[in-house]
PDB file of N, CA, C and O in Angstrom, chain B, residues numbered from 101:
ATOM      1  N   MET B 101       0.611   9.998  72.204  1.00  0.00           N
ATOM      2  CA  MET B 101      -0.739  10.474  72.243  1.00  0.00           C
ATOM      3  C   MET B 101      -1.531   9.793  71.143  1.00  0.00           C
ATOM      4  O   MET B 101      -1.102   9.760  69.990  1.00  0.00           O
ATOM      5  N   THR B 102      -2.682   9.251  71.496  1.00  0.00           N
ATOM      6  CA  THR B 102      -3.546   8.563  70.554  1.00  0.00           C
ATOM      7  C   THR B 102      -4.890   9.270  70.490  1.00  0.00           C
ATOM      8  O   THR B 102      -5.484   9.598  71.518  1.00  0.00           O
ATOM      9  N   LEU B 103      -5.361   9.501  69.271  1.00  0.00           N
ATOM     10  CA  LEU B 103      -6.680  10.093  69.094  1.00  0.00           C
ATOM     11  C   LEU B 103      -7.666   8.999  68.727  1.00  0.00           C
ATOM     12  O   LEU B 103      -7.327   8.062  68.005  1.00  0.00           O
ATOM     13  N   ASP B 104      -8.872   9.121  69.221  1.00  0.00           N
ATOM     14  CA  ASP B 104      -9.941   8.180  68.909  1.00  0.00           C
ATOM     15  C   ASP B 104     -10.684   8.720  67.695  1.00  0.00           C
ATOM     16  O   ASP B 104     -11.474   9.656  67.815  1.00  0.00           O
ATOM     17  N   ILE B 105     -10.433   8.131  66.515  1.00  0.00           N
ATOM     18  CA  ILE B 105     -11.017   8.610  65.265  1.00  0.00           C
ATOM     19  C   ILE B 105     -12.097   7.642  64.807  1.00  0.00           C
ATOM     20  O   ILE B 105     -11.853   6.444  64.666  1.00  0.00           O
ATOM     21  N   ILE B 106     -13.282   8.167  64.577  1.00  0.00           N
ATOM     22  CA  ILE B 106     -14.398   7.372  64.089  1.00  0.00           C
ATOM     23  C   ILE B 106     -14.645   7.789  62.640  1.00  0.00           C
ATOM     24  O   ILE B 106     -14.714   8.980  62.338  1.00  0.00           O
ATOM     25  N   THR B 107     -14.776   6.819  61.754  1.00  0.00           N
ATOM     26  CA  THR B 107     -15.089   7.117  60.362  1.00  0.00           C
ATOM     27  C   THR B 107     -16.401   6.439  59.978  1.00  0.00           C
ATOM     28  O   THR B 107     -16.847   5.495  60.630  1.00  0.00           O
ATOM     29  N   ALA B 108     -16.997   6.938  58.920  1.00  0.00           N
ATOM     30  CA  ALA B 108     -18.274   6.392  58.449  1.00  0.00           C
ATOM     31  C   ALA B 108     -18.099   5.817  57.046  1.00  0.00           C
ATOM     32  O   ALA B 108     -17.697   6.540  56.134  1.00  0.00           O
ATOM     33  N   PRO B 109     -18.392   4.536  56.858  1.00  0.00           N
ATOM     34  CA  PRO B 109     -18.252   3.926  55.538  1.00  0.00           C
ATOM     35  C   PRO B 109     -19.027   4.684  54.444  1.00  0.00           C
ATOM     36  O   PRO B 109     -18.594   4.711  53.292  1.00  0.00           O
ATOM     37  N   ALA B 110     -20.147   5.287  54.789  1.00  0.00           N
ATOM     38  CA  ALA B 110     -20.958   6.010  53.802  1.00  0.00           C
ATOM     39  C   ALA B 110     -20.218   7.228  53.237  1.00  0.00           C
ATOM     40  O   ALA B 110     -20.559   7.720  52.161  1.00  0.00           O
ATOM     41  N   LEU B 111     -19.217   7.706  53.958  1.00  0.00           N
ATOM     42  CA  LEU B 111     -18.438   8.857  53.484  1.00  0.00           C
ATOM     43  C   LEU B 111     -17.203   8.411  52.717  1.00  0.00           C
ATOM     44  O   LEU B 111     -16.352   9.215  52.335  1.00  0.00           O
ATOM     45  N   GLY B 112     -17.135   7.099  52.504  1.00  0.00           N
ATOM     46  CA  GLY B 112     -16.102   6.382  51.779  1.00  0.00           C
ATOM     47  C   GLY B 112     -14.906   7.123  51.231  1.00  0.00           C
ATOM     48  O   GLY B 112     -13.878   7.199  51.904  1.00  0.00           O
ATOM     49  N   PRO B 113     -15.001   7.674  50.027  1.00  0.00           N
ATOM     50  CA  PRO B 113     -13.794   8.203  49.382  1.00  0.00           C
ATOM     51  C   PRO B 113     -13.295   9.514  49.981  1.00  0.00           C
ATOM     52  O   PRO B 113     -12.196   9.955  49.643  1.00  0.00           O
ATOM     53  N   PHE B 114     -14.053  10.138  50.844  1.00  0.00           N
ATOM     54  CA  PHE B 114     -13.655  11.413  51.419  1.00  0.00           C
ATOM     55  C   PHE B 114     -12.882  11.214  52.713  1.00  0.00           C
ATOM     56  O   PHE B 114     -13.301  10.446  53.579  1.00  0.00           O
ATOM     57  N   ARG B 115     -11.760  11.902  52.847  1.00  0.00           N
ATOM     58  CA  ARG B 115     -10.995  11.839  54.099  1.00  0.00           C
ATOM     59  C   ARG B 115     -11.813  12.563  55.160  1.00  0.00           C
ATOM     60  O   ARG B 115     -12.138  13.741  55.007  1.00  0.00           O
ATOM     61  N   HIS B 116     -12.140  11.865  56.223  1.00  0.00           N
ATOM     62  CA  HIS B 116     -12.991  12.442  57.260  1.00  0.00           C
ATOM     63  C   HIS B 116     -12.715  11.752  58.590  1.00  0.00           C
ATOM     64  O   HIS B 116     -12.062  10.710  58.642  1.00  0.00           O
ATOM     65  N   GLY B 117     -13.217  12.344  59.650  1.00  0.00           N
ATOM     66  CA  GLY B 117     -13.098  11.738  60.958  1.00  0.00           C
ATOM     67  C   GLY B 117     -13.973  12.442  61.966  1.00  0.00           C
ATOM     68  O   GLY B 117     -14.182  13.653  61.894  1.00  0.00           O
ATOM     69  N   PHE B 118     -14.474  11.683  62.889  1.00  0.00           N
ATOM     70  CA  PHE B 118     -15.212  12.199  64.034  1.00  0.00           C
ATOM     71  C   PHE B 118     -14.356  11.831  65.232  1.00  0.00           C
ATOM     72  O   PHE B 118     -14.014  10.663  65.413  1.00  0.00           O
ATOM     73  N   PHE B 119     -14.009  12.802  66.044  1.00  0.00           N
ATOM     74  CA  PHE B 119     -13.030  12.594  67.095  1.00  0.00           C
ATOM     75  C   PHE B 119     -13.666  12.678  68.479  1.00  0.00           C
ATOM     76  O   PHE B 119     -14.487  13.554  68.749  1.00  0.00           O
ATOM     77  N   ALA B 120     -13.274  11.755  69.346  1.00  0.00           N
ATOM     78  CA  ALA B 120     -13.688  11.802  70.750  1.00  0.00           C
ATOM     79  C   ALA B 120     -12.756  12.776  71.499  1.00  0.00           C
ATOM     80  O   ALA B 120     -11.933  13.437  70.866  1.00  0.00           O
ATOM     81  N   ARG B 121     -12.869  12.869  72.777  1.00  0.00           N
ATOM     82  CA  ARG B 121     -12.072  13.819  73.565  1.00  0.00           C
ATOM     83  C   ARG B 121     -10.634  13.374  73.811  1.00  0.00           C
ATOM     84  O   ARG B 121      -9.768  14.204  74.088  1.00  0.00           O
ATOM     85  N   GLN B 122     -10.376  12.096  73.713  1.00  0.00           N
ATOM     86  CA  GLN B 122      -9.060  11.535  74.042  1.00  0.00           C
ATOM     87  C   GLN B 122      -7.948  12.208  73.249  1.00  0.00           C
ATOM     88  O   GLN B 122      -8.075  12.408  72.041  1.00  0.00           O
ATOM     89  N   GLY B 123      -6.858  12.558  73.930  1.00  0.00           N
ATOM     90  CA  GLY B 123      -5.675  13.108  73.265  1.00  0.00           C
ATOM     91  C   GLY B 123      -5.663  14.605  73.117  1.00  0.00           C
ATOM     92  O   GLY B 123      -4.795  15.157  72.440  1.00  0.00           O
ATOM     93  N   GLY B 124      -6.616  15.277  73.743  1.00  0.00           N
ATOM     94  CA  GLY B 124      -6.701  16.729  73.596  1.00  0.00           C
ATOM     95  C   GLY B 124      -5.909  17.506  74.631  1.00  0.00           C
ATOM     96  O   GLY B 124      -5.524  16.974  75.672  1.00  0.00           O
ATOM     97  N   ALA B 125      -5.672  18.784  74.324  1.00  0.00           N
ATOM     98  CA  ALA B 125      -4.892  19.670  75.194  1.00  0.00           C
ATOM     99  C   ALA B 125      -5.765  20.601  76.029  1.00  0.00           C
ATOM    100  O   ALA B 125      -5.251  21.322  76.884  1.00  0.00           O
ATOM    101  N   SER B 126      -7.068  20.598  75.796  1.00  0.00           N
ATOM    102  CA  SER B 126      -7.954  21.506  76.520  1.00  0.00           C
ATOM    103  C   SER B 126      -8.213  21.008  77.940  1.00  0.00           C
ATOM    104  O   SER B 126      -8.078  19.821  78.234  1.00  0.00           O
ATOM    105  N   SER B 127      -8.588  21.945  78.811  1.00  0.00           N
ATOM    106  CA  SER B 127      -8.862  21.590  80.205  1.00  0.00           C
ATOM    107  C   SER B 127     -10.173  22.238  80.651  1.00  0.00           C
ATOM    108  O   SER B 127     -10.839  22.929  79.879  1.00  0.00           O
ATOM    109  N   GLY B 128     -10.521  22.002  81.899  1.00  0.00           N
ATOM    110  CA  GLY B 128     -11.753  22.565  82.444  1.00  0.00           C
ATOM    111  C   GLY B 128     -12.969  21.996  81.743  1.00  0.00           C
ATOM    112  O   GLY B 128     -13.021  20.802  81.450  1.00  0.00           O
ATOM    113  N   ILE B 129     -13.954  22.851  81.472  1.00  0.00           N
ATOM    114  CA  ILE B 129     -15.182  22.366  80.831  1.00  0.00           C
ATOM    115  C   ILE B 129     -14.934  21.893  79.401  1.00  0.00           C
ATOM    116  O   ILE B 129     -15.762  21.177  78.837  1.00  0.00           O
ATOM    117  N   PHE B 130     -13.811  22.282  78.811  1.00  0.00           N
ATOM    118  CA  PHE B 130     -13.474  21.862  77.455  1.00  0.00           C
ATOM    119  C   PHE B 130     -12.500  20.686  77.454  1.00  0.00           C
ATOM    120  O   PHE B 130     -11.952  20.347  76.405  1.00  0.00           O
ATOM    121  N   HIS B 131     -12.277  20.063  78.601  1.00  0.00           N
ATOM    122  CA  HIS B 131     -11.300  18.986  78.752  1.00  0.00           C
ATOM    123  C   HIS B 131     -11.341  18.037  77.561  1.00  0.00           C
ATOM    124  O   HIS B 131     -12.371  17.429  77.270  1.00  0.00           O
ATOM    125  N   GLY B 132     -10.224  17.921  76.890  1.00  0.00           N
ATOM    126  CA  GLY B 132     -10.125  16.991  75.771  1.00  0.00           C
ATOM    127  C   GLY B 132      -9.757  17.681  74.477  1.00  0.00           C
ATOM    128  O   GLY B 132      -8.984  18.639  74.465  1.00  0.00           O
ATOM    129  N   LEU B 133     -10.313  17.192  73.400  1.00  0.00           N
ATOM    130  CA  LEU B 133      -9.916  17.565  72.045  1.00  0.00           C
ATOM    131  C   LEU B 133     -10.879  18.591  71.450  1.00  0.00           C
ATOM    132  O   LEU B 133     -11.477  18.344  70.403  1.00  0.00           O
ATOM    133  N   ASN B 134     -11.029  19.725  72.101  1.00  0.00           N
ATOM    134  CA  ASN B 134     -11.896  20.782  71.586  1.00  0.00           C
ATOM    135  C   ASN B 134     -11.220  21.468  70.407  1.00  0.00           C
ATOM    136  O   ASN B 134     -10.128  22.018  70.552  1.00  0.00           O
ATOM    137  N   CYS B 135     -11.857  21.440  69.242  1.00  0.00           N
ATOM    138  CA  CYS B 135     -11.301  22.061  68.031  1.00  0.00           C
ATOM    139  C   CYS B 135     -12.096  23.281  67.599  1.00  0.00           C
ATOM    140  O   CYS B 135     -11.922  23.778  66.486  1.00  0.00           O
ATOM    141  N   GLY B 136     -12.965  23.764  68.470  1.00  0.00           N
ATOM    142  CA  GLY B 136     -13.839  24.879  68.128  1.00  0.00           C
ATOM    143  C   GLY B 136     -13.198  26.242  68.325  1.00  0.00           C
ATOM    144  O   GLY B 136     -13.049  26.715  69.452  1.00  0.00           O
ATOM    145  N   LEU B 137     -12.823  26.868  67.220  1.00  0.00           N
ATOM    146  CA  LEU B 137     -12.231  28.203  67.305  1.00  0.00           C
ATOM    147  C   LEU B 137     -13.225  29.230  67.832  1.00  0.00           C
ATOM    148  O   LEU B 137     -12.819  30.274  68.342  1.00  0.00           O
ATOM    149  N   GLY B 138     -14.510  28.951  67.719  1.00  0.00           N
ATOM    150  CA  GLY B 138     -15.531  29.877  68.197  1.00  0.00           C
ATOM    151  C   GLY B 138     -15.897  29.684  69.659  1.00  0.00           C
ATOM    152  O   GLY B 138     -16.748  30.404  70.182  1.00  0.00           O
ATOM    153  N   SER B 139     -15.267  28.724  70.326  1.00  0.00           N
ATOM    154  CA  SER B 139     -15.571  28.480  71.743  1.00  0.00           C
ATOM    155  C   SER B 139     -14.795  29.454  72.614  1.00  0.00           C
ATOM    156  O   SER B 139     -13.935  30.190  72.131  1.00  0.00           O
ATOM    157  N   SER B 140     -15.108  29.448  73.893  1.00  0.00           N
ATOM    158  CA  SER B 140     -14.384  30.310  74.830  1.00  0.00           C
ATOM    159  C   SER B 140     -13.188  29.580  75.449  1.00  0.00           C
ATOM    160  O   SER B 140     -12.621  30.043  76.438  1.00  0.00           O
ATOM    161  N   ASP B 141     -12.812  28.457  74.876  1.00  0.00           N
ATOM    162  CA  ASP B 141     -11.628  27.716  75.305  1.00  0.00           C
ATOM    163  C   ASP B 141     -10.383  28.560  75.009  1.00  0.00           C
ATOM    164  O   ASP B 141     -10.434  29.493  74.208  1.00  0.00           O
ATOM    165  N   GLN B 142      -9.272  28.224  75.658  1.00  0.00           N
ATOM    166  CA  GLN B 142      -8.013  28.920  75.402  1.00  0.00           C
ATOM    167  C   GLN B 142      -7.607  28.684  73.945  1.00  0.00           C
ATOM    168  O   GLN B 142      -7.504  27.539  73.506  1.00  0.00           O
ATOM    169  N   ARG B 143      -7.379  29.757  73.206  1.00  0.00           N
ATOM    170  CA  ARG B 143      -7.060  29.651  71.772  1.00  0.00           C
ATOM    171  C   ARG B 143      -5.839  28.767  71.523  1.00  0.00           C
ATOM    172  O   ARG B 143      -5.809  28.005  70.556  1.00  0.00           O
ATOM    173  N   GLU B 144      -4.826  28.868  72.399  1.00  0.00           N
ATOM    174  CA  GLU B 144      -3.612  28.063  72.227  1.00  0.00           C
ATOM    175  C   GLU B 144      -3.928  26.578  72.300  1.00  0.00           C
ATOM    176  O   GLU B 144      -3.391  25.788  71.524  1.00  0.00           O
ATOM    177  N   ALA B 145      -4.800  26.193  73.233  1.00  0.00           N
ATOM    178  CA  ALA B 145      -5.180  24.781  73.368  1.00  0.00           C
ATOM    179  C   ALA B 145      -5.947  24.314  72.135  1.00  0.00           C
ATOM    180  O   ALA B 145      -5.724  23.207  71.646  1.00  0.00           O
ATOM    181  N   VAL B 146      -6.841  25.146  71.637  1.00  0.00           N
ATOM    182  CA  VAL B 146      -7.610  24.790  70.440  1.00  0.00           C
ATOM    183  C   VAL B 146      -6.676  24.608  69.246  1.00  0.00           C
ATOM    184  O   VAL B 146      -6.856  23.679  68.458  1.00  0.00           O
ATOM    185  N   LEU B 147      -5.684  25.479  69.106  1.00  0.00           N
ATOM    186  CA  LEU B 147      -4.743  25.362  67.996  1.00  0.00           C
ATOM    187  C   LEU B 147      -3.903  24.092  68.107  1.00  0.00           C
ATOM    188  O   LEU B 147      -3.605  23.457  67.095  1.00  0.00           O
ATOM    189  N   VAL B 148      -3.517  23.716  69.331  1.00  0.00           N
ATOM    190  CA  VAL B 148      -2.795  22.456  69.538  1.00  0.00           C
ATOM    191  C   VAL B 148      -3.702  21.290  69.147  1.00  0.00           C
ATOM    192  O   VAL B 148      -3.263  20.365  68.464  1.00  0.00           O
ATOM    193  N   ASN B 149      -4.954  21.330  69.573  1.00  0.00           N
ATOM    194  CA  ASN B 149      -5.901  20.260  69.246  1.00  0.00           C
ATOM    195  C   ASN B 149      -6.099  20.139  67.738  1.00  0.00           C
ATOM    196  O   ASN B 149      -6.122  19.033  67.197  1.00  0.00           O
ATOM    197  N   ARG B 150      -6.242  21.265  67.070  1.00  0.00           N
ATOM    198  CA  ARG B 150      -6.429  21.246  65.616  1.00  0.00           C
ATOM    199  C   ARG B 150      -5.190  20.701  64.915  1.00  0.00           C
ATOM    200  O   ARG B 150      -5.306  19.988  63.918  1.00  0.00           O
ATOM    201  N   ALA B 151      -4.012  21.029  65.425  1.00  0.00           N
ATOM    202  CA  ALA B 151      -2.771  20.500  64.847  1.00  0.00           C
ATOM    203  C   ALA B 151      -2.709  18.983  65.023  1.00  0.00           C
ATOM    204  O   ALA B 151      -2.249  18.278  64.126  1.00  0.00           O
ATOM    205  N   ARG B 152      -3.166  18.476  66.164  1.00  0.00           N
ATOM    206  CA  ARG B 152      -3.175  17.027  66.398  1.00  0.00           C
ATOM    207  C   ARG B 152      -4.148  16.327  65.462  1.00  0.00           C
ATOM    208  O   ARG B 152      -3.839  15.267  64.917  1.00  0.00           O
ATOM    209  N   VAL B 153      -5.315  16.912  65.276  1.00  0.00           N
ATOM    210  CA  VAL B 153      -6.304  16.332  64.364  1.00  0.00           C
ATOM    211  C   VAL B 153      -5.775  16.362  62.929  1.00  0.00           C
ATOM    212  O   VAL B 153      -5.893  15.378  62.198  1.00  0.00           O
ATOM    213  N   ALA B 154      -5.196  17.486  62.533  1.00  0.00           N
ATOM    214  CA  ALA B 154      -4.652  17.597  61.181  1.00  0.00           C
ATOM    215  C   ALA B 154      -3.576  16.542  60.944  1.00  0.00           C
ATOM    216  O   ALA B 154      -3.554  15.907  59.890  1.00  0.00           O
ATOM    217  N   ALA B 155      -2.686  16.351  61.911  1.00  0.00           N
ATOM    218  CA  ALA B 155      -1.633  15.342  61.778  1.00  0.00           C
ATOM    219  C   ALA B 155      -2.252  13.944  61.637  1.00  0.00           C
ATOM    220  O   ALA B 155      -1.793  13.140  60.826  1.00  0.00           O
ATOM    221  N   ALA B 156      -3.283  13.663  62.421  1.00  0.00           N
ATOM    222  CA  ALA B 156      -3.942  12.354  62.341  1.00  0.00           C
ATOM    223  C   ALA B 156      -4.621  12.153  60.987  1.00  0.00           C
ATOM    224  O   ALA B 156      -4.735  11.027  60.503  1.00  0.00           O
ATOM    225  N   MET B 157      -5.068  13.251  60.380  1.00  0.00           N
ATOM    226  CA  MET B 157      -5.745  13.181  59.090  1.00  0.00           C
ATOM    227  C   MET B 157      -4.773  13.282  57.916  1.00  0.00           C
ATOM    228  O   MET B 157      -5.162  13.075  56.767  1.00  0.00           O
ATOM    229  N   GLY B 158      -3.512  13.598  58.205  1.00  0.00           N
ATOM    230  CA  GLY B 158      -2.516  13.717  57.141  1.00  0.00           C
ATOM    231  C   GLY B 158      -2.640  14.985  56.328  1.00  0.00           C
ATOM    232  O   GLY B 158      -2.336  14.998  55.136  1.00  0.00           O
ATOM    233  N   VAL B 159      -3.093  16.072  56.981  1.00  0.00           N
ATOM    234  CA  VAL B 159      -3.229  17.367  56.314  1.00  0.00           C
ATOM    235  C   VAL B 159      -2.613  18.450  57.191  1.00  0.00           C
ATOM    236  O   VAL B 159      -2.282  18.201  58.350  1.00  0.00           O
ATOM    237  N   VAL B 160      -2.460  19.639  56.645  1.00  0.00           N
ATOM    238  CA  VAL B 160      -2.007  20.774  57.449  1.00  0.00           C
ATOM    239  C   VAL B 160      -3.233  21.396  58.119  1.00  0.00           C
ATOM    240  O   VAL B 160      -4.333  21.317  57.571  1.00  0.00           O
ATOM    241  N   PRO B 161      -3.067  22.014  59.293  1.00  0.00           N
ATOM    242  CA  PRO B 161      -4.222  22.563  60.009  1.00  0.00           C
ATOM    243  C   PRO B 161      -5.097  23.503  59.179  1.00  0.00           C
ATOM    244  O   PRO B 161      -6.316  23.512  59.351  1.00  0.00           O
ATOM    245  N   ASP B 162      -4.505  24.290  58.287  1.00  0.00           N
ATOM    246  CA  ASP B 162      -5.304  25.216  57.475  1.00  0.00           C
ATOM    247  C   ASP B 162      -6.216  24.496  56.486  1.00  0.00           C
ATOM    248  O   ASP B 162      -7.146  25.101  55.952  1.00  0.00           O
ATOM    249  N   ASP B 163      -5.963  23.216  56.235  1.00  0.00           N
ATOM    250  CA  ASP B 163      -6.800  22.450  55.306  1.00  0.00           C
ATOM    251  C   ASP B 163      -7.970  21.752  56.000  1.00  0.00           C
ATOM    252  O   ASP B 163      -8.785  21.113  55.335  1.00  0.00           O
ATOM    253  N   LEU B 164      -8.064  21.866  57.327  1.00  0.00           N
ATOM    254  CA  LEU B 164      -9.198  21.261  58.025  1.00  0.00           C
ATOM    255  C   LEU B 164     -10.474  22.020  57.696  1.00  0.00           C
ATOM    256  O   LEU B 164     -10.481  23.250  57.632  1.00  0.00           O
ATOM    257  N   VAL B 165     -11.537  21.285  57.490  1.00  0.00           N
ATOM    258  CA  VAL B 165     -12.854  21.881  57.309  1.00  0.00           C
ATOM    259  C   VAL B 165     -13.686  21.427  58.497  1.00  0.00           C
ATOM    260  O   VAL B 165     -13.903  20.231  58.693  1.00  0.00           O
ATOM    261  N   THR B 166     -14.144  22.376  59.280  1.00  0.00           N
ATOM    262  CA  THR B 166     -14.938  22.047  60.467  1.00  0.00           C
ATOM    263  C   THR B 166     -16.212  22.888  60.460  1.00  0.00           C
ATOM    264  O   THR B 166     -16.299  23.905  59.772  1.00  0.00           O
ATOM    265  N   LEU B 167     -17.181  22.447  61.229  1.00  0.00           N
ATOM    266  CA  LEU B 167     -18.456  23.138  61.342  1.00  0.00           C
ATOM    267  C   LEU B 167     -18.745  23.452  62.794  1.00  0.00           C
ATOM    268  O   LEU B 167     -18.144  22.866  63.695  1.00  0.00           O
ATOM    269  N   HIS B 168     -19.656  24.365  63.021  1.00  0.00           N
ATOM    270  CA  HIS B 168     -20.140  24.615  64.377  1.00  0.00           C
ATOM    271  C   HIS B 168     -21.146  23.512  64.692  1.00  0.00           C
ATOM    272  O   HIS B 168     -22.192  23.411  64.051  1.00  0.00           O
ATOM    273  N   GLN B 169     -20.817  22.685  65.686  1.00  0.00           N
ATOM    274  CA  GLN B 169     -21.648  21.528  66.013  1.00  0.00           C
ATOM    275  C   GLN B 169     -22.912  21.938  66.745  1.00  0.00           C
ATOM    276  O   GLN B 169     -22.872  22.719  67.696  1.00  0.00           O
ATOM    277  N   THR B 170     -24.020  21.407  66.293  1.00  0.00           N
ATOM    278  CA  THR B 170     -25.282  21.541  67.017  1.00  0.00           C
ATOM    279  C   THR B 170     -25.861  20.144  67.187  1.00  0.00           C
ATOM    280  O   THR B 170     -25.624  19.255  66.368  1.00  0.00           O
ATOM    281  N   HIS B 171     -26.605  19.966  68.234  1.00  0.00           N
ATOM    282  CA  HIS B 171     -27.241  18.670  68.486  1.00  0.00           C
ATOM    283  C   HIS B 171     -28.682  18.770  67.995  1.00  0.00           C
ATOM    284  O   HIS B 171     -29.581  19.182  68.728  1.00  0.00           O
ATOM    285  N   SER B 172     -28.877  18.381  66.730  1.00  0.00           N
ATOM    286  CA  SER B 172     -30.206  18.460  66.126  1.00  0.00           C
ATOM    287  C   SER B 172     -30.308  17.404  65.035  1.00  0.00           C
ATOM    288  O   SER B 172     -29.392  16.606  64.834  1.00  0.00           O
ATOM    289  N   THR B 173     -31.424  17.411  64.342  1.00  0.00           N
ATOM    290  CA  THR B 173     -31.623  16.485  63.227  1.00  0.00           C
ATOM    291  C   THR B 173     -31.224  17.105  61.897  1.00  0.00           C
ATOM    292  O   THR B 173     -31.437  16.494  60.850  1.00  0.00           O
ATOM    293  N   LEU B 174     -30.654  18.298  61.913  1.00  0.00           N
ATOM    294  CA  LEU B 174     -30.251  18.978  60.683  1.00  0.00           C
ATOM    295  C   LEU B 174     -28.881  18.498  60.233  1.00  0.00           C
ATOM    296  O   LEU B 174     -28.011  18.217  61.057  1.00  0.00           O
ATOM    297  N   ALA B 175     -28.696  18.405  58.928  1.00  0.00           N
ATOM    298  CA  ALA B 175     -27.416  18.007  58.354  1.00  0.00           C
ATOM    299  C   ALA B 175     -26.859  19.146  57.514  1.00  0.00           C
ATOM    300  O   ALA B 175     -27.605  19.835  56.819  1.00  0.00           O
ATOM    301  N   ALA B 176     -25.553  19.343  57.579  1.00  0.00           N
ATOM    302  CA  ALA B 176     -24.895  20.355  56.755  1.00  0.00           C
ATOM    303  C   ALA B 176     -24.254  19.651  55.568  1.00  0.00           C
ATOM    304  O   ALA B 176     -23.701  18.560  55.710  1.00  0.00           O
ATOM    305  N   VAL B 177     -24.328  20.274  54.402  1.00  0.00           N
ATOM    306  CA  VAL B 177     -23.746  19.718  53.192  1.00  0.00           C
ATOM    307  C   VAL B 177     -22.615  20.633  52.749  1.00  0.00           C
ATOM    308  O   VAL B 177     -22.816  21.828  52.535  1.00  0.00           O
ATOM    309  N   LEU B 178     -21.422  20.060  52.614  1.00  0.00           N
ATOM    310  CA  LEU B 178     -20.267  20.813  52.155  1.00  0.00           C
ATOM    311  C   LEU B 178     -20.247  20.788  50.640  1.00  0.00           C
ATOM    312  O   LEU B 178     -20.248  19.717  50.033  1.00  0.00           O
ATOM    313  N   THR B 179     -20.228  21.964  50.023  1.00  0.00           N
ATOM    314  CA  THR B 179     -20.293  22.029  48.568  1.00  0.00           C
ATOM    315  C   THR B 179     -18.995  22.555  47.941  1.00  0.00           C
ATOM    316  O   THR B 179     -18.799  22.401  46.735  1.00  0.00           O
ATOM    317  N   GLU B 180     -18.131  23.153  48.708  1.00  0.00           N
ATOM    318  CA  GLU B 180     -16.869  23.675  48.167  1.00  0.00           C
ATOM    319  C   GLU B 180     -15.717  23.273  49.034  1.00  0.00           C
ATOM    320  O   GLU B 180     -14.573  23.619  48.741  1.00  0.00           O
TER     321      GLU B 180
END
């Protein structure tokens, strides 16, 4: 299984990734790599997806920091 990981040079020293749908366990309308615990996707599939992302990032799933994605011009700043 291969994940499509996109990184941004501007985020340089920080371990980060933007992931496409490839390599995910979700199906139906969430087909692919849905990592949203707040979605109505099957929780088991989301946990598998998060474990795959964590492995690709070299961290444990509990160390992932994720946000609720919105399609807007607003940016979120992580401070802690």
